[in-house]
Amino acid sequence: MSAGEHASRAGHVHDVVVIGGGVVGVTLARALSRYHLDVVLLERDEEVGFGVSKANSGIIHSGIHADPNTVKGALEWPGNVAWMTLRDELGFGLAQVGELLVALSEDELVSIERLHAQGQAKGVPGLERWDQQRVRRHQPNLSREVIAALWAPTAAVINPYEAVMLIAESAAHNGVEVATAEPVVAIDPPDPDGPIVLHTPARTLAAHYVVNAAGLYADEVAGMAGVGTFSITGRKGEEYLLDKRLAGLVTSIIFPCPTATSKGTLVTPTFDGTIMVGPTAEATDDKRDTATTPEGAKEVFAAARRLVPGIDERDVIAEFAGVRAVADTDDFVLGPTARRGFINAAGIQSPGLTAAPAIADHLVEVLREEGLQLTERDEFEPRVEYPVRFAVLPMEEQAALAERDPRFARLACRCELVTEAELVDAVDRGARTLDGIKFRTRAGMGRCQGAFCTWRCITLLADRRGVPIPRITKRGGDSWIVCDRDDADAAPPRPPVPATSPPAPAAVEVAGSPGAGS
Amino acid sequence: MPITPDRRHLQSRYDVVIVGAGPAGMAAALGARERGAEHVLLVDRETDPGGILLQCIHSGFGLHAFGEEVTGPEYAGRFLEQVLEQDVDVLTDAYVMDVTADRRVKLMSPRVGVHTVDAATVVLAMGARERTREAIRIPGDRPSGVMTAGFAQQLVNLEGYLPGRRAVILGSGDIGLIMARRLALEGVEVVGVFELLPQPSGLTRNVVQCLDDLDIPLHLSTTVIRIHGRDRVERVTVAPVDDDRRPIPEKAWDVDCDTLLLSIGLIPDAELARSLGAQLDPLTGGPVVSGTMETTLPGVFAAGNVVHVNDLADWVSREAQVAGEAAGALATGARRPDQDIRLIPGENVAYVVPHTIASDGTHTLSFRVRRPIHGPTVLRLGEIHRRKVRAVVPAEMVTMKVSPRILEGFRGDVLRVDAIAAEEVAR
Ligand SMILES: Cc1cc2nc3c(=O)[nH]c(=O)nc-3n(C[C@H](O)[C@H](O)[C@H](O)COP(=O)(O)OP(=O)(O)OC[C@H]3O[C@@H](n4cnc5c(N)ncnc54)[C@H](O)[C@@H]3O)c2cc1C
Ligand SMILES: Cc1cc2nc3c(=O)[nH]c(=O)nc-3n(C[C@H](O)[C@H](O)[C@H](O)COP(=O)(O)OP(=O)(O)OC[C@H]3O[C@@H](n4cnc5c(N)ncnc54)[C@H](O)[C@@H]3O)c2cc1C
């Protein structure tokens, strides 16, 4: 929904405004939609989930990892449990594949024992200590150096972007106004008798309660509200996806024993059947730095090969990086602040994805304690219709769909076999960008990386949204894809090119191999 | 039958079904009809037949096939005319989802739905796809504005838009060279073409006509080592490479641009062949084929860029004609000729197609060299045949005719193909 459709009514006070449409913001918005409340979610980006929530390892942790004496540790296991319910209601990709925490040396057995005990104390079921033989039988491709492992069957892999989008959709179905491309740019100073007043470029809103779930920028938003008591720094993690050919190399998530700062490099069988390796954990001054680097790749593959020697950097088909929002307390910053009605859900570092639904439940209780009236709605609808995935249907069902709507028989993405009807559905469900379509339908995720489907997606978006083609973007902002011919002439003069001149290319004799091209 | 008919017009069983209606598919259809195949179905996922030729609006096609230079669409048009004259069923806007080893072809199309047809023989003619950023793993940000040169060509030539305003082109393959010129003529600033290898990957005529004539610099032995830009490409870092093609970061420099076009090679689009279980050649990326272009699965043929990346459409048409004829003949009961000699790439030869030949057949062998030889070169077929050519470069496919006369005395079952500088042979 656009800002225009919801022009603020003068004097109207919303019950809750949620700032940030990451996994934390959307799960909270949906949790609130169970009650008779007027809730608005404001997301800066063109779509929900385009922050860290789409660029992570996609693991719903087993529940054993984080120290229960921390907030993140307390919410990890309840979060895991709550995801299973969400999956049952919304149908996004989530598979409980289990994890194996492996020890490569006698020293590491201590870690295994510690996490085993910690998991048991937290009530995580099914934990087992496995010996070498058992590990080998279960995961024959693991390093021969593995001497023992801790098996945690509760760990799951998830399609995080799909989950975030469906959760947001469910919240919207249940009456939450989900406004994208609408950043909060200012918050008025407190007025003891009045609501909290926020400003976006499009409007001014008033709310009794505001939840700050702005991810990496939650410190800035808290600052706007006059309660900037913490700061957030970025910790970057690079991830590498391997060719589908390697599907089955491991069938559970493989963890090394943890270090002081991170869980280490994992080898993950993603929900979609590819193998993912990563992440790194690198402090960064630039919260927007999501570049992958040769050094990152080197580190990831060296570490991954210690666990699974068959992994090879040459099998990479896609790579990305995400930035964890780490508060200076090194824990979640969750709960009320000195400003009445302004509540933080900040510093949601790992295992934030896992904990998100538990964070939401926790925040609902915080809001109740802060005086928010919560009356359940009888008409709350937990389900949304799960989008059709033509590619995985049996032929009879494909044929029946095509009979009903011929757009199911028109190819849109050839690598992932996505049909035009699925693109249309994605746009109707709120995709506003190329990435929005890609993350909803998988169009453009395959081998050709969008060479085939990009034009189809652009024209469809332009058509259905009534926007000129050059305004269609990859993911909002300045990420335009094509420009008009005339535009090229009228283009503003560009800044002069820096005077650095190329060193003369070295004339070297190299055996060229055809097909190598470049 | 009209192009893009509905289901009523489709037979349930065809002599030959051809997947892909580019130059390969169209020539195969004609070949099949010539050999008496009655019912031939030509399927393409695009709305118009013609394949990649439709976006190649430059001239440079047909010198061998028609004895004159025409544009890509004209070349395709001439073939299509014959295809329609020959009563080939043409089904466009139709995607072949699957082919089984017993040659059931599963396809989808808005007017036909999801549907299967049976085929006595199948010809795979799916062409090639372009290698992407992921294939060569350029580190850095992931903004919009990084695209394959072929996609940019589609944008400009078919859709009427520009890919950006200031472009860097990585890779000196033909598509990149042609796009450098196209973009320059459209008013886009083309900052330069960067090529990892010490020589251009495209045809010499394209280097001259597309770069030299327009003063677009070509940087050899240089590559892009990082992409910068949050939303849209803002600049790229380029660096020369050493003898092992490793970038030398100390010598790197930045180039401002909003677009990075990749012309870094094509790969046969052989997924169908792979899922069918046909043997693939790691050297070409396409299926292993016999002298009649039959894959290792009986009754399944392949031709054109899906087998190996050709430089000229004319060669594609010729090779596909062979495939079509053989598929037509087999479908109408002819005997399959014995393919008793295996060909293997030898000195300075990257691959050879076909992979096997019949000692009593006439064949055209196609291959590419690994290194350029800028002088008289001997092409050698085992010890039984030699041919001298002026020069060879990896960018240009080399062909060699083999006839039963040449093979007459040969008793072995393997022949090596070499390309050697004439002076070395003499020594
Ligand atoms: C590499 C990596 C791997 C990870 N792997 C895992 C894992 O396997 N399992 C796990 O549990 N966790 C994992 N995590 C952590 C997890 O991804 C995060 O904890 C979680 O996604 C945080 O969600 P969020 O909603 O707080 O943040 P975000 O998704 O970043 O959402 C915040 C949103 O707020 C918006 N916003 C910011 N400022 C404003 C404003 N002024 N107005 C309006 N909107 C604003 C942003 O645009 C953004 O969309 C990983 C993290 C990284 C980096
Ligand atoms: C930019 C560029 C410039 C070129 N310039 C020249 C030149 O100047 N001179 C010259 O002689 N040659 C040139 N060529 C080379 C020539 O165009 C190609 O060699 C030739 O087009 C290859 O023919 P093909 O039929 O094998 O593949 P394509 O032309 O790629 O045709 C394959 C067809 O198969 C269809 N298809 C694929 N999979 C399926 C499926 N599953 N179901 C249905 N349909 C499917 C595709 O839609 C496509 O139409 C150029 C090529 C390019 C890309």
PDB file of N, CA and C and ligand atoms in Angstrom, chain A residues 19-25 42-45 47-61 182-185 213-218 221 224 235-239 263 266 279-280 320-325 332 345 348-355, ligand 1:
ATOM      1  N   ILE A  19       8.619   0.502  13.286  1.00  0.00           N
ATOM      2  CA  ILE A  19       9.604   1.048  12.336  1.00  0.00           C
ATOM      3  C   ILE A  19      10.544  -0.070  11.908  1.00  0.00           C
ATOM      4  N   GLY A  20      10.498  -0.404  10.645  1.00  0.00           N
ATOM      5  CA  GLY A  20      11.388  -1.448  10.122  1.00  0.00           C
ATOM      6  C   GLY A  20      10.619  -2.693   9.733  1.00  0.00           C
ATOM      7  N   GLY A  21      10.776  -3.081   8.477  1.00  0.00           N
ATOM      8  CA  GLY A  21      10.076  -4.264   7.964  1.00  0.00           C
ATOM      9  C   GLY A  21      11.029  -5.402   7.708  1.00  0.00           C
ATOM     10  N   GLY A  22      11.918  -5.669   8.660  1.00  0.00           N
ATOM     11  CA  GLY A  22      12.722  -6.889   8.615  1.00  0.00           C
ATOM     12  C   GLY A  22      11.936  -7.996   9.277  1.00  0.00           C
ATOM     13  N   VAL A  23      12.608  -9.097   9.526  1.00  0.00           N
ATOM     14  CA  VAL A  23      11.881 -10.233  10.097  1.00  0.00           C
ATOM     15  C   VAL A  23      11.298  -9.878  11.461  1.00  0.00           C
ATOM     16  N   VAL A  24      12.016  -9.035  12.218  1.00  0.00           N
ATOM     17  CA  VAL A  24      11.522  -8.657  13.540  1.00  0.00           C
ATOM     18  C   VAL A  24      10.265  -7.794  13.411  1.00  0.00           C
ATOM     19  N   GLY A  25      10.348  -6.777  12.553  1.00  0.00           N
ATOM     20  CA  GLY A  25       9.203  -5.880  12.389  1.00  0.00           C
ATOM     21  C   GLY A  25       7.965  -6.596  11.863  1.00  0.00           C
ATOM     22  N   LEU A  42       6.215   0.792   9.018  1.00  0.00           N
ATOM     23  CA  LEU A  42       6.902   1.684   8.085  1.00  0.00           C
ATOM     24  C   LEU A  42       8.259   1.092   7.720  1.00  0.00           C
ATOM     25  N   GLU A  43       8.453   0.861   6.454  1.00  0.00           N
ATOM     26  CA  GLU A  43       9.724   0.304   5.992  1.00  0.00           C
ATOM     27  C   GLU A  43      10.361   1.289   5.016  1.00  0.00           C
ATOM     28  N   ARG A  44      11.629   1.525   5.223  1.00  0.00           N
ATOM     29  CA  ARG A  44      12.362   2.468   4.390  1.00  0.00           C
ATOM     30  C   ARG A  44      12.542   1.954   2.956  1.00  0.00           C
ATOM     31  N   ASP A  45      12.876   0.690   2.817  1.00  0.00           N
ATOM     32  CA  ASP A  45      13.174   0.144   1.492  1.00  0.00           C
ATOM     33  C   ASP A  45      11.896  -0.016   0.660  1.00  0.00           C
ATOM     34  N   GLU A  47      10.733  -2.647  -0.490  1.00  0.00           N
ATOM     35  CA  GLU A  47       9.963  -3.816  -0.082  1.00  0.00           C
ATOM     36  C   GLU A  47      10.408  -4.259   1.310  1.00  0.00           C
ATOM     37  N   VAL A  48       9.578  -5.063   1.939  1.00  0.00           N
ATOM     38  CA  VAL A  48       9.974  -5.592   3.246  1.00  0.00           C
ATOM     39  C   VAL A  48      11.080  -6.634   3.055  1.00  0.00           C
ATOM     40  N   GLY A  49      11.873  -6.804   4.083  1.00  0.00           N
ATOM     41  CA  GLY A  49      12.847  -7.902   4.096  1.00  0.00           C
ATOM     42  C   GLY A  49      14.092  -7.676   3.269  1.00  0.00           C
ATOM     43  N   PHE A  50      14.289  -6.466   2.726  1.00  0.00           N
ATOM     44  CA  PHE A  50      15.472  -6.225   1.896  1.00  0.00           C
ATOM     45  C   PHE A  50      16.713  -5.889   2.731  1.00  0.00           C
ATOM     46  N   GLY A  51      16.572  -5.836   4.060  1.00  0.00           N
ATOM     47  CA  GLY A  51      17.733  -5.593   4.915  1.00  0.00           C
ATOM     48  C   GLY A  51      18.460  -6.898   5.199  1.00  0.00           C
ATOM     49  N   VAL A  52      18.928  -7.057   6.437  1.00  0.00           N
ATOM     50  CA  VAL A  52      19.676  -8.268   6.793  1.00  0.00           C
ATOM     51  C   VAL A  52      18.816  -9.514   6.660  1.00  0.00           C
ATOM     52  N   SER A  53      17.507  -9.315   6.756  1.00  0.00           N
ATOM     53  CA  SER A  53      16.641 -10.489   6.815  1.00  0.00           C
ATOM     54  C   SER A  53      16.623 -11.311   5.539  1.00  0.00           C
ATOM     55  N   LYS A  54      17.145 -10.752   4.433  1.00  0.00           N
ATOM     56  CA  LYS A  54      17.211 -11.600   3.249  1.00  0.00           C
ATOM     57  C   LYS A  54      18.648 -12.067   2.976  1.00  0.00           C
ATOM     58  N   ALA A  55      19.599 -11.544   3.731  1.00  0.00           N
ATOM     59  CA  ALA A  55      21.000 -11.873   3.450  1.00  0.00           C
ATOM     60  C   ALA A  55      21.628 -12.539   4.663  1.00  0.00           C
ATOM     61  N   ASN A  56      21.231 -13.761   4.923  1.00  0.00           N
ATOM     62  CA  ASN A  56      21.786 -14.476   6.083  1.00  0.00           C
ATOM     63  C   ASN A  56      21.903 -15.961   5.756  1.00  0.00           C
ATOM     64  N   SER A  57      22.246 -16.751   6.749  1.00  0.00           N
ATOM     65  CA  SER A  57      22.456 -18.182   6.483  1.00  0.00           C
ATOM     66  C   SER A  57      21.145 -18.959   6.381  1.00  0.00           C
ATOM     67  N   GLY A  58      20.056 -18.349   6.757  1.00  0.00           N
ATOM     68  CA  GLY A  58      18.764 -19.018   6.625  1.00  0.00           C
ATOM     69  C   GLY A  58      18.614 -20.224   7.528  1.00  0.00           C
ATOM     70  N   ILE A  59      19.155 -20.103   8.731  1.00  0.00           N
ATOM     71  CA  ILE A  59      19.058 -21.232   9.647  1.00  0.00           C
ATOM     72  C   ILE A  59      18.180 -20.863  10.833  1.00  0.00           C
ATOM     73  N   ILE A  60      17.248 -21.726  11.149  1.00  0.00           N
ATOM     74  CA  ILE A  60      16.530 -21.621  12.407  1.00  0.00           C
ATOM     75  C   ILE A  60      17.313 -22.533  13.353  1.00  0.00           C
ATOM     76  N   HIS A  61      18.069 -21.889  14.225  1.00  0.00           N
ATOM     77  CA  HIS A  61      19.005 -22.640  15.056  1.00  0.00           C
ATOM     78  C   HIS A  61      18.290 -23.611  15.978  1.00  0.00           C
ATOM     79  N   GLU A 182       8.961   4.066   2.764  1.00  0.00           N
ATOM     80  CA  GLU A 182       8.544   5.145   3.663  1.00  0.00           C
ATOM     81  C   GLU A 182       9.400   5.161   4.934  1.00  0.00           C
ATOM     82  N   PRO A 183      10.554   5.790   4.849  1.00  0.00           N
ATOM     83  CA  PRO A 183      11.434   5.839   6.021  1.00  0.00           C
ATOM     84  C   PRO A 183      10.938   6.838   7.068  1.00  0.00           C
ATOM     85  N   VAL A 184      11.171   6.528   8.308  1.00  0.00           N
ATOM     86  CA  VAL A 184      10.950   7.517   9.364  1.00  0.00           C
ATOM     87  C   VAL A 184      12.162   8.426   9.349  1.00  0.00           C
ATOM     88  N   VAL A 185      11.918   9.728   9.172  1.00  0.00           N
ATOM     89  CA  VAL A 185      13.047  10.650   9.068  1.00  0.00           C
ATOM     90  C   VAL A 185      13.192  11.536  10.299  1.00  0.00           C
ATOM     91  N   ALA A 213      12.300  -1.253  15.253  1.00  0.00           N
ATOM     92  CA  ALA A 213      12.896  -2.496  14.753  1.00  0.00           C
ATOM     93  C   ALA A 213      13.688  -2.187  13.495  1.00  0.00           C
ATOM     94  N   ALA A 214      14.465  -1.112  13.564  1.00  0.00           N
ATOM     95  CA  ALA A 214      15.120  -0.580  12.360  1.00  0.00           C
ATOM     96  C   ALA A 214      16.484  -1.208  12.082  1.00  0.00           C
ATOM     97  N   GLY A 215      16.724  -2.372  12.631  1.00  0.00           N
ATOM     98  CA  GLY A 215      17.921  -3.133  12.254  1.00  0.00           C
ATOM     99  C   GLY A 215      19.202  -2.362  12.505  1.00  0.00           C
ATOM    100  N   LEU A 216      20.023  -2.257  11.464  1.00  0.00           N
ATOM    101  CA  LEU A 216      21.319  -1.592  11.577  1.00  0.00           C
ATOM    102  C   LEU A 216      21.194  -0.125  11.964  1.00  0.00           C
ATOM    103  N   TYR A 217      20.015   0.448  11.708  1.00  0.00           N
ATOM    104  CA  TYR A 217      19.846   1.886  11.940  1.00  0.00           C
ATOM    105  C   TYR A 217      19.020   2.168  13.187  1.00  0.00           C
ATOM    106  N   ALA A 218      18.804   1.135  14.001  1.00  0.00           N
ATOM    107  CA  ALA A 218      17.977   1.306  15.194  1.00  0.00           C
ATOM    108  C   ALA A 218      18.604   2.314  16.156  1.00  0.00           C
ATOM    109  N   VAL A 221      17.485   5.686  14.902  1.00  0.00           N
ATOM    110  CA  VAL A 221      16.062   5.910  15.154  1.00  0.00           C
ATOM    111  C   VAL A 221      15.843   6.194  16.643  1.00  0.00           C
ATOM    112  N   MET A 224      16.688   9.666  17.195  1.00  0.00           N
ATOM    113  CA  MET A 224      15.615  10.588  16.769  1.00  0.00           C
ATOM    114  C   MET A 224      14.579  10.762  17.878  1.00  0.00           C
ATOM    115  N   ARG A 235      28.720  -6.051  11.589  1.00  0.00           N
ATOM    116  CA  ARG A 235      29.653  -7.166  11.478  1.00  0.00           C
ATOM    117  C   ARG A 235      29.239  -7.950  10.241  1.00  0.00           C
ATOM    118  N   LYS A 236      30.091  -7.847   9.231  1.00  0.00           N
ATOM    119  CA  LYS A 236      29.723  -8.386   7.924  1.00  0.00           C
ATOM    120  C   LYS A 236      29.933  -9.894   7.846  1.00  0.00           C
ATOM    121  N   GLY A 237      29.054 -10.549   7.121  1.00  0.00           N
ATOM    122  CA  GLY A 237      29.212 -11.975   6.875  1.00  0.00           C
ATOM    123  C   GLY A 237      29.023 -12.282   5.396  1.00  0.00           C
ATOM    124  N   GLU A 238      30.024 -12.905   4.790  1.00  0.00           N
ATOM    125  CA  GLU A 238      29.912 -13.283   3.376  1.00  0.00           C
ATOM    126  C   GLU A 238      29.435 -14.721   3.262  1.00  0.00           C
ATOM    127  N   GLU A 239      28.584 -14.982   2.268  1.00  0.00           N
ATOM    128  CA  GLU A 239      28.019 -16.315   2.065  1.00  0.00           C
ATOM    129  C   GLU A 239      28.194 -16.721   0.598  1.00  0.00           C
ATOM    130  N   LYS A 263      29.898 -18.305  15.389  1.00  0.00           N
ATOM    131  CA  LYS A 263      29.619 -19.734  15.308  1.00  0.00           C
ATOM    132  C   LYS A 263      30.528 -20.408  14.283  1.00  0.00           C
ATOM    133  N   LEU A 266      29.761 -22.355   8.440  1.00  0.00           N
ATOM    134  CA  LEU A 266      28.857 -23.498   8.410  1.00  0.00           C
ATOM    135  C   LEU A 266      28.731 -24.023   6.989  1.00  0.00           C
ATOM    136  N   PRO A 279      28.992 -18.030   7.293  1.00  0.00           N
ATOM    137  CA  PRO A 279      29.481 -16.703   6.919  1.00  0.00           C
ATOM    138  C   PRO A 279      30.821 -16.387   7.546  1.00  0.00           C
ATOM    139  N   THR A 280      31.418 -15.285   7.042  1.00  0.00           N
ATOM    140  CA  THR A 280      32.549 -14.707   7.747  1.00  0.00           C
ATOM    141  C   THR A 280      31.990 -13.814   8.854  1.00  0.00           C
ATOM    142  N   PHE A 320      26.879 -13.465  -1.691  1.00  0.00           N
ATOM    143  CA  PHE A 320      26.326 -12.230  -1.141  1.00  0.00           C
ATOM    144  C   PHE A 320      26.896 -12.016   0.245  1.00  0.00           C
ATOM    145  N   ALA A 321      26.591 -10.855   0.800  1.00  0.00           N
ATOM    146  CA  ALA A 321      27.016 -10.595   2.174  1.00  0.00           C
ATOM    147  C   ALA A 321      25.896  -9.874   2.898  1.00  0.00           C
ATOM    148  N   GLY A 322      25.837 -10.084   4.197  1.00  0.00           N
ATOM    149  CA  GLY A 322      24.878  -9.380   5.044  1.00  0.00           C
ATOM    150  C   GLY A 322      25.646  -8.776   6.203  1.00  0.00           C
ATOM    151  N   VAL A 323      25.039  -7.763   6.831  1.00  0.00           N
ATOM    152  CA  VAL A 323      25.714  -7.105   7.946  1.00  0.00           C
ATOM    153  C   VAL A 323      24.875  -7.271   9.208  1.00  0.00           C
ATOM    154  N   ARG A 324      25.458  -7.901  10.207  1.00  0.00           N
ATOM    155  CA  ARG A 324      24.766  -8.089  11.480  1.00  0.00           C
ATOM    156  C   ARG A 324      24.760  -6.774  12.242  1.00  0.00           C
ATOM    157  N   ALA A 325      23.656  -6.506  12.898  1.00  0.00           N
ATOM    158  CA  ALA A 325      23.542  -5.282  13.699  1.00  0.00           C
ATOM    159  C   ALA A 325      23.922  -5.628  15.127  1.00  0.00           C
ATOM    160  N   PHE A 332      20.694  -8.481  22.357  1.00  0.00           N
ATOM    161  CA  PHE A 332      19.507  -7.781  21.872  1.00  0.00           C
ATOM    162  C   PHE A 332      19.203  -6.638  22.840  1.00  0.00           C
ATOM    163  N   ALA A 345      13.487  -2.787  19.679  1.00  0.00           N
ATOM    164  CA  ALA A 345      13.761  -4.171  19.292  1.00  0.00           C
ATOM    165  C   ALA A 345      15.019  -4.065  18.442  1.00  0.00           C
ATOM    166  N   ILE A 348      19.519  -6.717  16.929  1.00  0.00           N
ATOM    167  CA  ILE A 348      19.089  -8.099  16.712  1.00  0.00           C
ATOM    168  C   ILE A 348      20.106  -8.807  15.817  1.00  0.00           C
ATOM    169  N   GLN A 349      21.208  -9.165  16.437  1.00  0.00           N
ATOM    170  CA  GLN A 349      22.251  -9.916  15.726  1.00  0.00           C
ATOM    171  C   GLN A 349      21.857 -11.391  15.693  1.00  0.00           C
ATOM    172  N   SER A 350      22.739 -12.220  15.245  1.00  0.00           N
ATOM    173  CA  SER A 350      22.456 -13.643  15.222  1.00  0.00           C
ATOM    174  C   SER A 350      22.248 -14.112  16.665  1.00  0.00           C
ATOM    175  N   PRO A 351      21.306 -14.960  16.989  1.00  0.00           N
ATOM    176  CA  PRO A 351      20.349 -15.666  16.131  1.00  0.00           C
ATOM    177  C   PRO A 351      19.005 -14.936  15.995  1.00  0.00           C
ATOM    178  N   GLY A 352      19.066 -13.742  15.364  1.00  0.00           N
ATOM    179  CA  GLY A 352      17.873 -12.907  15.304  1.00  0.00           C
ATOM    180  C   GLY A 352      16.764 -13.483  14.459  1.00  0.00           C
ATOM    181  N   LEU A 353      17.149 -14.144  13.371  1.00  0.00           N
ATOM    182  CA  LEU A 353      16.133 -14.749  12.519  1.00  0.00           C
ATOM    183  C   LEU A 353      15.390 -15.821  13.322  1.00  0.00           C
ATOM    184  N   THR A 354      16.161 -16.647  13.985  1.00  0.00           N
ATOM    185  CA  THR A 354      15.582 -17.714  14.797  1.00  0.00           C
ATOM    186  C   THR A 354      14.665 -17.146  15.880  1.00  0.00           C
ATOM    187  N   ALA A 355      15.170 -16.122  16.549  1.00  0.00           N
ATOM    188  CA  ALA A 355      14.451 -15.607  17.712  1.00  0.00           C
ATOM    189  C   ALA A 355      13.250 -14.750  17.340  1.00  0.00           C
TER     190      ALA A 355
HETATM  191  C1  LIG C   1      25.683 -13.261   7.255  1.00  0.00           C
HETATM  192  C2  LIG C   1      24.612 -13.400   8.286  1.00  0.00           C
HETATM  193  C3  LIG C   1      24.112 -14.676   8.566  1.00  0.00           C
HETATM  194  C4  LIG C   1      23.106 -14.827   9.514  1.00  0.00           C
HETATM  195  N1  LIG C   1      22.600 -16.055   9.708  1.00  0.00           N
HETATM  196  C5  LIG C   1      21.603 -16.222  10.603  1.00  0.00           C
HETATM  197  C6  LIG C   1      21.023 -17.493  10.785  1.00  0.00           C
HETATM  198  O1  LIG C   1      21.358 -18.457  10.110  1.00  0.00           O
HETATM  199  N2  LIG C   1      20.086 -17.652  11.731  1.00  0.00           N
HETATM  200  C7  LIG C   1      19.670 -16.602  12.496  1.00  0.00           C
HETATM  201  O2  LIG C   1      18.824 -16.813  13.349  1.00  0.00           O
HETATM  202  N3  LIG C   1      20.151 -15.365  12.305  1.00  0.00           N
HETATM  203  C8  LIG C   1      21.106 -15.147  11.371  1.00  0.00           C
HETATM  204  N4  LIG C   1      21.613 -13.891  11.158  1.00  0.00           N
HETATM  205  C9  LIG C   1      21.039 -12.774  11.879  1.00  0.00           C
HETATM  206  C10 LIG C   1      19.686 -12.354  11.287  1.00  0.00           C
HETATM  207  O3  LIG C   1      19.743 -12.246   9.892  1.00  0.00           O
HETATM  208  C11 LIG C   1      19.265 -11.018  11.867  1.00  0.00           C
HETATM  209  O4  LIG C   1      19.354 -11.083  13.263  1.00  0.00           O
HETATM  210  C12 LIG C   1      17.839 -10.619  11.519  1.00  0.00           C
HETATM  211  O5  LIG C   1      17.584 -10.715  10.156  1.00  0.00           O
HETATM  212  C13 LIG C   1      17.571  -9.207  11.995  1.00  0.00           C
HETATM  213  O6  LIG C   1      16.296  -8.784  11.579  1.00  0.00           O
HETATM  214  P1  LIG C   1      15.841  -7.288  11.748  1.00  0.00           P
HETATM  215  O7  LIG C   1      14.418  -7.245  11.384  1.00  0.00           O
HETATM  216  O8  LIG C   1      16.246  -6.786  13.074  1.00  0.00           O
HETATM  217  O9  LIG C   1      16.760  -6.474  10.745  1.00  0.00           O
HETATM  218  P2  LIG C   1      16.561  -6.071   9.224  1.00  0.00           P
HETATM  219  O10 LIG C   1      16.171  -7.208   8.397  1.00  0.00           O
HETATM  220  O11 LIG C   1      17.772  -5.331   8.806  1.00  0.00           O
HETATM  221  O12 LIG C   1      15.333  -5.086   9.258  1.00  0.00           O
HETATM  222  C14 LIG C   1      15.433  -3.749   9.633  1.00  0.00           C
HETATM  223  C15 LIG C   1      14.633  -2.925   8.665  1.00  0.00           C
HETATM  224  O13 LIG C   1      14.502  -1.602   9.133  1.00  0.00           O
HETATM  225  C16 LIG C   1      14.472  -0.738   8.042  1.00  0.00           C
HETATM  226  N5  LIG C   1      14.781   0.613   8.467  1.00  0.00           N
HETATM  227  C17 LIG C   1      15.974   1.104   8.874  1.00  0.00           C
HETATM  228  N6  LIG C   1      15.856   2.409   9.185  1.00  0.00           N
HETATM  229  C18 LIG C   1      14.555   2.748   8.978  1.00  0.00           C
HETATM  230  C19 LIG C   1      13.828   3.948   9.114  1.00  0.00           C
HETATM  231  N7  LIG C   1      14.407   5.079   9.528  1.00  0.00           N
HETATM  232  N8  LIG C   1      12.502   3.955   8.775  1.00  0.00           N
HETATM  233  C20 LIG C   1      11.896   2.813   8.345  1.00  0.00           C
HETATM  234  N9  LIG C   1      12.566   1.654   8.203  1.00  0.00           N
HETATM  235  C21 LIG C   1      13.873   1.615   8.532  1.00  0.00           C
HETATM  236  C22 LIG C   1      15.508  -1.341   7.141  1.00  0.00           C
HETATM  237  O14 LIG C   1      15.345  -0.899   5.808  1.00  0.00           O
HETATM  238  C23 LIG C   1      15.287  -2.818   7.324  1.00  0.00           C
HETATM  239  O15 LIG C   1      14.439  -3.370   6.339  1.00  0.00           O
HETATM  240  C24 LIG C   1      22.607 -13.706  10.210  1.00  0.00           C
HETATM  241  C25 LIG C   1      23.107 -12.428   9.918  1.00  0.00           C
HETATM  242  C26 LIG C   1      24.090 -12.284   8.956  1.00  0.00           C
HETATM  243  C27 LIG C   1      24.576 -10.929   8.622  1.00  0.00           C
END
